[in-house]
Short mmCIF file of C-alpha atoms in Angstrom, two decimals:
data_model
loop_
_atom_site.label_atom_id
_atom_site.label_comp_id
_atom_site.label_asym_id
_atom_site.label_seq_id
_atom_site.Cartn_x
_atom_site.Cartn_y
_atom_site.Cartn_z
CA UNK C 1325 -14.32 -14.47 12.60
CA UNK C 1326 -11.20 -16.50 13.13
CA UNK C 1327 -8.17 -14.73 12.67
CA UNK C 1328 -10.34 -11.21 13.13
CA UNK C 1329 -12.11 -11.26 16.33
CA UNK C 1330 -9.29 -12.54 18.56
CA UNK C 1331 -6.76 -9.82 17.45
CA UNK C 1332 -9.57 -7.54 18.31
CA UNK C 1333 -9.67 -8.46 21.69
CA UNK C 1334 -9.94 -5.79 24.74
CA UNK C 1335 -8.58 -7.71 27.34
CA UNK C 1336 -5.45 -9.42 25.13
CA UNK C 1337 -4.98 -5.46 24.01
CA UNK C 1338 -4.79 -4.57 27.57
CA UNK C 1339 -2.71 -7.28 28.36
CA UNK C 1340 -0.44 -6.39 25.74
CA UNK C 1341 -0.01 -2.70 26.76
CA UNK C 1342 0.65 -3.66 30.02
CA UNK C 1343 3.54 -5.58 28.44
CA UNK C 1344 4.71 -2.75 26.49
CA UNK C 1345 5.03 -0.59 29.68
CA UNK C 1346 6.91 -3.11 31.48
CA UNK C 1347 9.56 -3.22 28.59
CA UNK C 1348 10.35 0.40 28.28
CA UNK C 1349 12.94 2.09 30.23
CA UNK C 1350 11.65 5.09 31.73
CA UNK C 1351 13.45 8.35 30.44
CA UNK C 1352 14.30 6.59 27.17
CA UNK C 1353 11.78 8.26 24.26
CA UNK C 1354 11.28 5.29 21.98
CA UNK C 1355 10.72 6.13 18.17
CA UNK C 1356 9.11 3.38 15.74
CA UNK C 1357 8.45 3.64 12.18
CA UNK C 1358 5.16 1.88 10.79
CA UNK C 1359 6.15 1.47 7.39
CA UNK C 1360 2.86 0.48 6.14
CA UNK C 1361 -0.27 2.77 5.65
CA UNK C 1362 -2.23 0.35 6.25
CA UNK C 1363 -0.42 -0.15 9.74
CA UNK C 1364 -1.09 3.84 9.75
CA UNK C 1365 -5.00 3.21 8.79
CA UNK C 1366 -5.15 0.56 11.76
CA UNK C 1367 -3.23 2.21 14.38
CA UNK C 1368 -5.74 5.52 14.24
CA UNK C 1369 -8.69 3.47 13.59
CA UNK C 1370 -8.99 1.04 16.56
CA UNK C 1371 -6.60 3.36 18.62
CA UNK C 1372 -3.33 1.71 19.22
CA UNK C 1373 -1.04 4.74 19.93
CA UNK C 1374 -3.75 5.51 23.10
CA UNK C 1375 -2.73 2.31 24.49
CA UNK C 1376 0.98 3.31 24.35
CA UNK C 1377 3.12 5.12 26.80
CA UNK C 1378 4.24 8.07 26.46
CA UNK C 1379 7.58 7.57 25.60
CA UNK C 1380 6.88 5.09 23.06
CA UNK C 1381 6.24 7.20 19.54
CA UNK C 1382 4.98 5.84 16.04
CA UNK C 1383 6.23 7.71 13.06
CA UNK C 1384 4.55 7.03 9.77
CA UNK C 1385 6.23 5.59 7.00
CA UNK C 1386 6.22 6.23 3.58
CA UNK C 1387 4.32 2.80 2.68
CA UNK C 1388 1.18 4.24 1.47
CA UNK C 1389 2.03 4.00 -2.41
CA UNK C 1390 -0.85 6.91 -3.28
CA UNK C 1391 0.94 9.32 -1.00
CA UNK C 1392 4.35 9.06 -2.65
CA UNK C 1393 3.01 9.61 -6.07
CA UNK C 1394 4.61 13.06 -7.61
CA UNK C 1395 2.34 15.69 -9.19
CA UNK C 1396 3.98 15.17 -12.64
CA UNK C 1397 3.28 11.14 -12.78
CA UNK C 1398 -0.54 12.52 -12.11
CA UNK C 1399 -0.10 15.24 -14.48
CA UNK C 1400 1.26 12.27 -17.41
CA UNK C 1401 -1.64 9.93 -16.40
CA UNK C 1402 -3.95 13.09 -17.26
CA UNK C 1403 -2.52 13.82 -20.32
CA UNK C 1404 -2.81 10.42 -21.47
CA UNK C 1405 -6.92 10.33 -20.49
CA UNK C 1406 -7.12 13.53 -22.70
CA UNK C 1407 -5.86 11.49 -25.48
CA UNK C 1408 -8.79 10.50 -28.10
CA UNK C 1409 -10.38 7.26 -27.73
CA UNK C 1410 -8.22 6.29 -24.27
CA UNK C 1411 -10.15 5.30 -21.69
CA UNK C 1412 -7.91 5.17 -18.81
CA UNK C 1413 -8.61 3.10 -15.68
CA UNK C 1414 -7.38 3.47 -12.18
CA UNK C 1415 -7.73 2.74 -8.85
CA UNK C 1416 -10.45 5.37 -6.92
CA UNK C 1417 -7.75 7.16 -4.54
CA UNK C 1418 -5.84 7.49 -7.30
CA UNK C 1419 -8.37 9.39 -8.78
CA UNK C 1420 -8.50 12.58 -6.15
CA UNK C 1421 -4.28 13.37 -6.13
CA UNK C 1422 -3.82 17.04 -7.15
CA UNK C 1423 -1.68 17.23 -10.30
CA UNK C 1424 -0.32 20.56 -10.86
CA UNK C 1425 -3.71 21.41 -12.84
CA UNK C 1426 -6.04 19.53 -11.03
CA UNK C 1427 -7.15 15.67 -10.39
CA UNK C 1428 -7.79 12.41 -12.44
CA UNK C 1429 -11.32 13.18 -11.14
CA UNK C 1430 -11.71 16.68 -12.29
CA UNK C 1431 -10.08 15.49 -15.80
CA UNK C 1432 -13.12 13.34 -15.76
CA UNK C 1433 -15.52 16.16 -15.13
CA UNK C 1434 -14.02 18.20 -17.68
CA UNK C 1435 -14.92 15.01 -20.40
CA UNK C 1436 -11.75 12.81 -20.09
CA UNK C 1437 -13.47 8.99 -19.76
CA UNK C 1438 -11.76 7.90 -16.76
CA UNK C 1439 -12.79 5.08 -15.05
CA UNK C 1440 -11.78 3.17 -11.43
CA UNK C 1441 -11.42 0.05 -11.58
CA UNK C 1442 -10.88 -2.51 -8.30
CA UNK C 1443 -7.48 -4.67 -10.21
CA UNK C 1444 -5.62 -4.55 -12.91
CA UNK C 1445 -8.45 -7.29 -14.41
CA UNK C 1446 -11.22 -5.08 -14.32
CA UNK C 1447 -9.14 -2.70 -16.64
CA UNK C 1448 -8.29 -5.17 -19.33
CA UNK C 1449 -11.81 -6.78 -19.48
CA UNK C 1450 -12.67 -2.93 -20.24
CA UNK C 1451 -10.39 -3.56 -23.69
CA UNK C 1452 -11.59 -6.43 -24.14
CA UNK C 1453 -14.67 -5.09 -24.34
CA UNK C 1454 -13.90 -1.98 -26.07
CA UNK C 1455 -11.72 -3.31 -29.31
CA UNK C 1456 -12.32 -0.03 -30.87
CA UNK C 1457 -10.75 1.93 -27.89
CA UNK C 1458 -7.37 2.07 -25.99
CA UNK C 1459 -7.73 1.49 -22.60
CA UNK C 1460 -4.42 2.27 -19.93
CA UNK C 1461 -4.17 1.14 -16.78
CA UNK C 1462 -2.42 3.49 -14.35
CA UNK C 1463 -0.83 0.76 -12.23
CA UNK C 1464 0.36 2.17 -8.28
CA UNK C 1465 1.67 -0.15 -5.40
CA UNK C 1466 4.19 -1.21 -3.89
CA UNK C 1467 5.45 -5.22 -4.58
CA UNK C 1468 2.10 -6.57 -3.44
CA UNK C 1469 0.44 -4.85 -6.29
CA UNK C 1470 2.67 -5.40 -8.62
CA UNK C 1471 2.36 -9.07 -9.23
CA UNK C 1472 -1.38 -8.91 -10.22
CA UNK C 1473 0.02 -6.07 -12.54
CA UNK C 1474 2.58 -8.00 -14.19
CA UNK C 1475 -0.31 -11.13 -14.41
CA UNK C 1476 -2.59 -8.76 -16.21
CA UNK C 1477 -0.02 -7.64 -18.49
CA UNK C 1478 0.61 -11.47 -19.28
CA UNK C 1479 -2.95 -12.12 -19.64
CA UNK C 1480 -2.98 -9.11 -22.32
CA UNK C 1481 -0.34 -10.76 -24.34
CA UNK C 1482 -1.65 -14.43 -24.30
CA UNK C 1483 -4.78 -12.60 -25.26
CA UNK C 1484 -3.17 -10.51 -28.32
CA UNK C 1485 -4.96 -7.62 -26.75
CA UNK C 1486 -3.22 -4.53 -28.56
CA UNK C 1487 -5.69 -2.29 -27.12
CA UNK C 1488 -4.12 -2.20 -23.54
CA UNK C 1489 -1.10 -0.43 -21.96
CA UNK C 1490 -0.15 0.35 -18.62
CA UNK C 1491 1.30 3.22 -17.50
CA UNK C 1492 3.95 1.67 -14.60
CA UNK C 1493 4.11 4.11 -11.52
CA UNK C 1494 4.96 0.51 -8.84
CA UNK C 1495 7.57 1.59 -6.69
CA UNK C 1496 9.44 -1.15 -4.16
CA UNK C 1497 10.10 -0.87 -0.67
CA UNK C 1498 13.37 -1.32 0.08
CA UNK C 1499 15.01 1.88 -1.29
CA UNK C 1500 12.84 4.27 0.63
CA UNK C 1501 13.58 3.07 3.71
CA UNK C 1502 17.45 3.06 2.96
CA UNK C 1503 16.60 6.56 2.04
CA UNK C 1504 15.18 7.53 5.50
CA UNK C 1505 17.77 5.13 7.30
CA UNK C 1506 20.46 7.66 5.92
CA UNK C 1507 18.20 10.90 6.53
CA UNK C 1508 20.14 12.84 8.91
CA UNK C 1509 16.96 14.25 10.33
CA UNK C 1510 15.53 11.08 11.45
CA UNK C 1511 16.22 8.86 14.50
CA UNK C 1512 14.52 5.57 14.32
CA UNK C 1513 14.66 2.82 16.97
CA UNK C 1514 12.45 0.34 15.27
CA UNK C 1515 10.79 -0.62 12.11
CA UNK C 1516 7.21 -1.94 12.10
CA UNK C 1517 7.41 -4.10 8.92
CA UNK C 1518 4.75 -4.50 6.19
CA UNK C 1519 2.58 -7.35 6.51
CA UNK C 1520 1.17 -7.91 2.71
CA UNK C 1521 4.68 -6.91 1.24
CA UNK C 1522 6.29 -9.29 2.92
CA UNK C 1523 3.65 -11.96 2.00
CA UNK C 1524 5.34 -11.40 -1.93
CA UNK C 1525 8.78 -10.24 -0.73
CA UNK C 1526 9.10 -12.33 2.19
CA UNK C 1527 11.09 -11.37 5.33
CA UNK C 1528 14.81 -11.58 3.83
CA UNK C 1529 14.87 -7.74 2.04
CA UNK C 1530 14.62 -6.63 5.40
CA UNK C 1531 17.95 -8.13 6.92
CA UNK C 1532 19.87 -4.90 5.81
CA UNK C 1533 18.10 -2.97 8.73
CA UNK C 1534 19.35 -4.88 11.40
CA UNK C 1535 22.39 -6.16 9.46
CA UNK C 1536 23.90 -2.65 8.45
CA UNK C 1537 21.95 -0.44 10.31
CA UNK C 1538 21.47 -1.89 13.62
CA UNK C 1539 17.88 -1.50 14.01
CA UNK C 1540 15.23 -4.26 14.74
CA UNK C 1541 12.21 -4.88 12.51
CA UNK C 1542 9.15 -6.96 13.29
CA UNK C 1543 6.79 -7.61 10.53
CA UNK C 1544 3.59 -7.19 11.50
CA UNK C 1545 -0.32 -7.81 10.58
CA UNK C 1546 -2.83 -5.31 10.35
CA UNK C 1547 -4.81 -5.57 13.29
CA UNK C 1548 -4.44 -3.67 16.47
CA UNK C 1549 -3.20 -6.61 18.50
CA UNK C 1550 -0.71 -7.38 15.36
CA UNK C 1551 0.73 -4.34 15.65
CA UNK C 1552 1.06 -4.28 19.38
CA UNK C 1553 2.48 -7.51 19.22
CA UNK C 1554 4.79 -6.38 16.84
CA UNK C 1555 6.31 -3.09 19.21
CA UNK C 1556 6.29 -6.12 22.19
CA UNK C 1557 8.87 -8.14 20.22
CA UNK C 1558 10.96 -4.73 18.76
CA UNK C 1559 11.30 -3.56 22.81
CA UNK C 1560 11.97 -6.88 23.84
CA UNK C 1561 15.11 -7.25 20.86
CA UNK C 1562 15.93 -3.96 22.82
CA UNK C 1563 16.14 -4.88 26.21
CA UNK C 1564 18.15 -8.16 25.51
CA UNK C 1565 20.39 -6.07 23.02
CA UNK C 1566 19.18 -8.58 19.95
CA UNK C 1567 18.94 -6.70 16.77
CA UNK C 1568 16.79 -8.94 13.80
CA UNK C 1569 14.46 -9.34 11.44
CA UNK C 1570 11.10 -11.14 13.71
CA UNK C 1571 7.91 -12.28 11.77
CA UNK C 1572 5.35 -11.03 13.83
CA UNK C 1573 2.62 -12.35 11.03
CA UNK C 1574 3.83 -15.76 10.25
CA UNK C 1575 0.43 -16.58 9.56
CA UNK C 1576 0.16 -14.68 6.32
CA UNK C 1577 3.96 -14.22 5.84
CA UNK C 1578 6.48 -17.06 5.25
CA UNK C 1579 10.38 -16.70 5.21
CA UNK C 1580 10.77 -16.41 1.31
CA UNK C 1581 7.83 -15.08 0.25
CA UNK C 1582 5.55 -15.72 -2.81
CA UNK C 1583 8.25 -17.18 -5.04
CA UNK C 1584 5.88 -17.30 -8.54
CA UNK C 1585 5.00 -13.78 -8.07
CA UNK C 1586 8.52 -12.80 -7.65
CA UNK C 1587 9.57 -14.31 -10.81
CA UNK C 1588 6.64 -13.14 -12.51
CA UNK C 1589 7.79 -9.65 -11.76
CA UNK C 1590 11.33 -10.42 -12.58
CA UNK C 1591 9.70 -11.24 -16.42
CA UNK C 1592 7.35 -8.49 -16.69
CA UNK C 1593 9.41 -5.51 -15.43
CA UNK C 1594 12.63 -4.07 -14.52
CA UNK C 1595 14.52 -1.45 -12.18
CA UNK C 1596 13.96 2.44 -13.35
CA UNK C 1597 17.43 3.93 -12.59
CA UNK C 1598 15.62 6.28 -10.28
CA UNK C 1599 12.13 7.40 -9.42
CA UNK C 1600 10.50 10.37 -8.28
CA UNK C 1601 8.77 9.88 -4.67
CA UNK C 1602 6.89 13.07 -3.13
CA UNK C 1603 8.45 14.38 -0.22
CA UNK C 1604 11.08 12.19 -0.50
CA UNK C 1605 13.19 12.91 -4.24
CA UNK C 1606 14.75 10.81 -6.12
CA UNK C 1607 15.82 7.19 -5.15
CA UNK C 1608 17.62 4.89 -6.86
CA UNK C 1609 16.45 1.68 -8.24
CA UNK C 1610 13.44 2.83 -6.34
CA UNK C 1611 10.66 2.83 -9.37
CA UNK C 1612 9.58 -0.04 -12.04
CA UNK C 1613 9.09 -0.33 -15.57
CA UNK C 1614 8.06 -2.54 -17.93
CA UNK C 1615 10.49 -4.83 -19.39
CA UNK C 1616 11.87 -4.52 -22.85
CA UNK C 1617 9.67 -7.88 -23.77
CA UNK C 1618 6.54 -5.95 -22.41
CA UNK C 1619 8.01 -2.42 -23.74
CA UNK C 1620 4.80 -2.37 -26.49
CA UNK C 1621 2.23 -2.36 -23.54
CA UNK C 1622 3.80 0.48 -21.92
CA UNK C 1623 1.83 3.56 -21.99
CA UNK C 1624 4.60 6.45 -22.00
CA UNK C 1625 6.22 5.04 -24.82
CA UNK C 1626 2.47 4.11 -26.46
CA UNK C 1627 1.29 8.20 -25.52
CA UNK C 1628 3.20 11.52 -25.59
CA UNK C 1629 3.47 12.08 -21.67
CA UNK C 1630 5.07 15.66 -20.49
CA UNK C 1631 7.76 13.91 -18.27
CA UNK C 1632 7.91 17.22 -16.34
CA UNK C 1633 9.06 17.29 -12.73
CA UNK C 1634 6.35 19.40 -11.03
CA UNK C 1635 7.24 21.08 -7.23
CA UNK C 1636 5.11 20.14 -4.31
CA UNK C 1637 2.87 23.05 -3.08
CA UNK C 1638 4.79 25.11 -0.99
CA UNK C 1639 2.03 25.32 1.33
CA UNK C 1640 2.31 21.51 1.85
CA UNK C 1641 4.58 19.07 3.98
CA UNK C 1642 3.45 15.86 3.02
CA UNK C 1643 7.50 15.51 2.34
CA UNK C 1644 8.09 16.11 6.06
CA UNK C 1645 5.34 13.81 7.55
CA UNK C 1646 6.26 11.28 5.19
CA UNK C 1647 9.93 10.90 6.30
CA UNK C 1648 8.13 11.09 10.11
CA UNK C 1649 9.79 14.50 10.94
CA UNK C 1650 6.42 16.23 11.88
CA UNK C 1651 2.99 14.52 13.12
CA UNK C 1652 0.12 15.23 10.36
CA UNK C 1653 -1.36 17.93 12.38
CA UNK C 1654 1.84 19.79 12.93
CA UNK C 1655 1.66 20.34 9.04
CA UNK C 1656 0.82 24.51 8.30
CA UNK C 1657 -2.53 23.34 6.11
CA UNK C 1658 -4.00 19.84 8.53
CA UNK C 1659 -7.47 20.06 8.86
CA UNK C 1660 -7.79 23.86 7.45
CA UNK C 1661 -6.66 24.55 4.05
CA UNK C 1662 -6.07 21.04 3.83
CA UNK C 1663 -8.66 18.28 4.15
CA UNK C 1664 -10.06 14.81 2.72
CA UNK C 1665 -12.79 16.65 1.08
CA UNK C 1666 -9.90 19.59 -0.29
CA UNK C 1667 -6.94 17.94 -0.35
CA UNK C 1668 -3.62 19.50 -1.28
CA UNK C 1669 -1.29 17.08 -0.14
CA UNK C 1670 -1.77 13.12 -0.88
CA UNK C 1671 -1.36 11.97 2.39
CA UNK C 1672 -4.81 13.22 2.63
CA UNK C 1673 -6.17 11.75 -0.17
CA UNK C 1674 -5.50 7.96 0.56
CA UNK C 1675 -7.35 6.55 3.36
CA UNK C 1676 -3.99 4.50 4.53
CA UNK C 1677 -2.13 8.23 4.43
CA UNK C 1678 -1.39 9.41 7.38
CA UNK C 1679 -3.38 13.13 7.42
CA UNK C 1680 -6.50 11.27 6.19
CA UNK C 1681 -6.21 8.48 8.93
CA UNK C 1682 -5.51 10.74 11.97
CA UNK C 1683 -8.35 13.27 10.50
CA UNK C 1684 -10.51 10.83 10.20
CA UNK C 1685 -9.79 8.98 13.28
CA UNK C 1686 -7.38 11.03 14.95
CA UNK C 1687 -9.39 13.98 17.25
CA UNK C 1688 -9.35 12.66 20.73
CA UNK C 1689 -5.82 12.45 20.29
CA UNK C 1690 -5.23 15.18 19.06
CA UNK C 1691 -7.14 16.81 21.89
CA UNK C 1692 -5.25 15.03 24.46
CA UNK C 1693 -2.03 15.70 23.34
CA UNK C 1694 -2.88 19.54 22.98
CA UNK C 1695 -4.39 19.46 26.64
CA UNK L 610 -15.86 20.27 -10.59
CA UNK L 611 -15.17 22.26 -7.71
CA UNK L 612 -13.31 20.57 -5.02
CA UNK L 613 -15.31 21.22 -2.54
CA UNK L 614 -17.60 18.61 -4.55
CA UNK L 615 -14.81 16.37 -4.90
CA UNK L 616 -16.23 13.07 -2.80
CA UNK L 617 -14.75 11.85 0.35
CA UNK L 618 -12.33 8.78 -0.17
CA UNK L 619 -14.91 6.53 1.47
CA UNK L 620 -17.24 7.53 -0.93
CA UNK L 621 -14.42 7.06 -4.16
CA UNK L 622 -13.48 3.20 -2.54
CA UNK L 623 -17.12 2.21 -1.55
CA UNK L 624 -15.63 1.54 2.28
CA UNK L 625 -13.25 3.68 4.51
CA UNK L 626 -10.49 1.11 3.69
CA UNK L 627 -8.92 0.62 -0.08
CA UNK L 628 -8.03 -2.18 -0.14
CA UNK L 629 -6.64 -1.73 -3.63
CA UNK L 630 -4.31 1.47 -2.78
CA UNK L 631 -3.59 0.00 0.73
CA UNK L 632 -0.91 -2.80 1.36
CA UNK L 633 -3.99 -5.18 2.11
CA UNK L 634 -5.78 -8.45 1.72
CA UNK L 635 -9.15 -9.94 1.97
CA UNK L 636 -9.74 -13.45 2.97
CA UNK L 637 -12.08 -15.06 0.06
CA UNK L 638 -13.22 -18.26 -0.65
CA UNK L 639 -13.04 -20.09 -3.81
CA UNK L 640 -16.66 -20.98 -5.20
CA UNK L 641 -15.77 -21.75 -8.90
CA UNK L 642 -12.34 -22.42 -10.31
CA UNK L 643 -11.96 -22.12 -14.47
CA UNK L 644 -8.38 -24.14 -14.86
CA UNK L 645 -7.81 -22.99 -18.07
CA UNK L 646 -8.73 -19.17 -18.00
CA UNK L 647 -6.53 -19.42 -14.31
CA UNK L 648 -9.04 -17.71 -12.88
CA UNK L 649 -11.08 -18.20 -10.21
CA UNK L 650 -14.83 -17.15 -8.96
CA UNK L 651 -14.51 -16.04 -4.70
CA UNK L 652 -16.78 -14.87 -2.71
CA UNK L 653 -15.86 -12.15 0.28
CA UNK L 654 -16.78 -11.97 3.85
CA UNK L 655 -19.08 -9.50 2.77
CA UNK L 656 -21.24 -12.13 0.17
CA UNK L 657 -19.78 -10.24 -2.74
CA UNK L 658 -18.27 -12.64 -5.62
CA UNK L 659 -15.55 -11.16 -7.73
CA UNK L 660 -13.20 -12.90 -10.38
CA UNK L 661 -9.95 -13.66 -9.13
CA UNK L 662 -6.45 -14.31 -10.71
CA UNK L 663 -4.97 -17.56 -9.51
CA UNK L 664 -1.56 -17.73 -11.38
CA UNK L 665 0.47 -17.39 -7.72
CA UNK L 666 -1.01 -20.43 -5.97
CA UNK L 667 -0.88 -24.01 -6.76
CA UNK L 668 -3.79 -26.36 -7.21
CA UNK L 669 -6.84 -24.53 -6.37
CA UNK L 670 -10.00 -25.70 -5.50
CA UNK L 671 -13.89 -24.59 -4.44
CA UNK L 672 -13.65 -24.16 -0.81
CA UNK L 673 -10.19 -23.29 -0.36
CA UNK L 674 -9.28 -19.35 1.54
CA UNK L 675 -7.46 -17.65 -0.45
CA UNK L 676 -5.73 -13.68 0.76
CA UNK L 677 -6.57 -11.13 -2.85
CA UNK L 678 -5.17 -8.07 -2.95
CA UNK L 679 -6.33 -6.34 -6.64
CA UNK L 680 -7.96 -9.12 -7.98
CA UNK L 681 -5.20 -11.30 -7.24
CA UNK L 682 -4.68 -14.55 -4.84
CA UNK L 683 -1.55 -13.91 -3.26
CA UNK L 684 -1.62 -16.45 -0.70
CA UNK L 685 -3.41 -19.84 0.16
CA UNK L 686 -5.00 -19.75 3.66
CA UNK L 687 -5.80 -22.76 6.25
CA UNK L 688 -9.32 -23.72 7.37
CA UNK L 689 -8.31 -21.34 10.38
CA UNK L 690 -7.20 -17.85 8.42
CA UNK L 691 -3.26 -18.75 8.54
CA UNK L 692 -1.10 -18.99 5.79
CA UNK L 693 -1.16 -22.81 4.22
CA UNK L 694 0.82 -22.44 1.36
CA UNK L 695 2.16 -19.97 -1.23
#
């Protein structure tokens, strides 16, 4: 498949690790954030950090938008399915992060009807074809989510559907990584941009990283030979002492981004002053909302919702592998009390978080490292 | 439901990739295109068809590649899987 197969390849992979080890400067530890989870998801899946040297570290960023949901958000979307007549719809990882009593899924069990849905379409052709019953959408993602949120919500209003809401949980990308550029506890020499977020956002929003912090960012695709590409151009800004913004993905990605989908979000929602983000507190400007011309589809003003700030277990450190201070299996509960199957934390409930990805794909590393 | 019952995420997303929760896209093309609903019928790598949202690119037509994430075409892609036009 065009555009598949050949950033598969062994021999370019090889080729490109053999690159990488020619860039780095031996005795300097190199640390790279991967912003995205899905650059997480790839990276264990096919491999990529065994191709690395040693001194050449991926930390794993806070860009999988199921991980940095807070218990309370899943504890308001529950108490909204336990409403009478709601059906509320979400998307299926959504459906297994803990709340403080329990999942979306074992709401379900205990009679809530909660449904997944694949988009933000499949929920509102669920009120359209239940007039008699409200039907919520509990919309998650980061920016390039969000648009086919915001089209839904238009496509609710053209159709006088009064039988929809969405409860708005879409977070943006920019503030959490200002966040962990000021952490004190985390040195960075590198981003790894997101690839599909960029396709809305474009590459500009990521200027400030090399602009005010001094560190290079190449946005990258999502297969292995994207993202090895992608730590190719970061080392070689290092070596020749550049410091920008590179578009590793231009074929997906242009400069400005998806200009219609911007200013569709700019109608449909705006800024929350700040916005809860688990492991990581509050940010500022971090969180959306809907709009005040879209305030009478929103589901927390539509539903009673508890609002309550609910602690992370204590047991867990999703907060710390989020900001990339520990590795997933450095975390008290990996892989024992904590697993896909039982998990406590959410960054082992999404596929793109990072526990789930390096249990699931993660062993041999794991057993090399500890060897 | 216990959680030990709880299924696997593979199991919730029907593959071991969500595309939905992830920051992804999957390369579609456009079989059937409704101009005033703005929707459009694609079909996956995979064979399956699902309805997709077309508000974010101009003039689309059967044939055309399109990238969906959630149901919705956020990018126009060449004959060759790169970006044509947003």
């Amino acid at each position: 498949m065009k555009f598949v197969d050949e950033f598969r390849d062994a021999e370019l992979g090889r080729a490109l690790a053999g690159e990488i080890l020619s860039l780095v400067e031996p005795g300097r530890h190199y640390k790279f954030m991967e912003v995205c989870g899905g650059h997480t998801h790839s990276i264990y899946k096919y491999g990529v950090d065994d191709l690395l040297p040693a001194n050449v570290e991926l930390v794993h960023g806070p860009g999988c938008p199921v991980c940095v949901i807070p218990m309370g958000r899943v504890d308001d979307g529950i108490a909204i399915a336990h409403n009478d007549g709601v059906i509320f719809t979400c998307f299926g990882d959504m459906m297994r992060v803990p709340g403080s009593e329990g999942s979306l899924l074992e709401a379900k069990a205990a009679g809530a009807d909660i449904r997944m849905v694949y988009s933000p379409l499949d929920a509102l052709r669920i009120a359209r074809e239940n007039p008699d019953r409200e039907v919520v959408f509990f919309a998650i993602g980061f920016e390039t989510t969000a648009p086919s949120t915001a089209l839904t919500l238009k496509r609710a209003r053209m159709e006088k559907l009064e039988n929809f809401s969405v409860m708005c949980s879409h977070v943006t990308i920019v503030p959490p990584l200002k966040a962990l550029l000021e952490s004190p506890d985390l040195r960075l020499d590198g981003f790894i941009g997101p690839g599909h977020v960029s396709t809305i956002v474009g590459a500009r929003p990521f200027e400030f990283i090399p602009a005010d912090y001094g560190k290079p960012v190449a946005i990258a695709g999502f297969e292995p030979l994207d993202i090895l590409q992608a730590i190719v151009m970061i080392l070689k800004q290092l070596e020749e002492g550049r410091c920008e913004v590179e578009n590793e993905y231009k074929r997906v990605v242009p400069y400005e981004g998806n200009l219609k989908a911007l200013e569709v979000m700019g109608e449909v929602f705006e800024l929350r002053p700040h916005f809860e983000w688990r492991g990581l507190g509050f940010i500022s400007h971090s969180g959306l909302k809907l709009s005040a011309a879209y305030a009478d589809l929103d589901a927390e003003l539509r539903f009673n919702v508890p609002g309550v700030r609910v602690a992370d277990p204590k047991a867990c450190q999703c907060g710390e592998v989020l900001k990339g201070v520990i590795k997933p299996w450095e975390c008290k509960v990996f892989g024992t009390g904590c697993t896909p199957e039982r998990p406590i934390g959410t960054c082992m409930v999404s596929s793109e978080g990072a526990c789930a990805a390096y249990y699931n794909y993660g062993r041999f590393a794991r057993e090399r490292e500890v060897v | 439901m216990s959680a030990a019952s709880l299924p696997a995420p593979d199991t919730v997303c029907g593959s071991t990739h969500c595309i939905t929760c992830g920051d992804d896209g999957e390369p579609m093309v456009v079989l059937k295109v409704d101009d005033e609903l703005g929707l459009a019928v694609c079909g996956g790598d995979d064979g399956e068809r699902s309805t997709v949202e077309i508000a974010l690119i101009d003039l689309v037509s059967p044939g055309d590649r399109l990238l969906v994430h959630a149901g919705t075409a956020i990018a126009r892609l060449d004959a060759e899987g790169a970006i044509a036009q947003t």
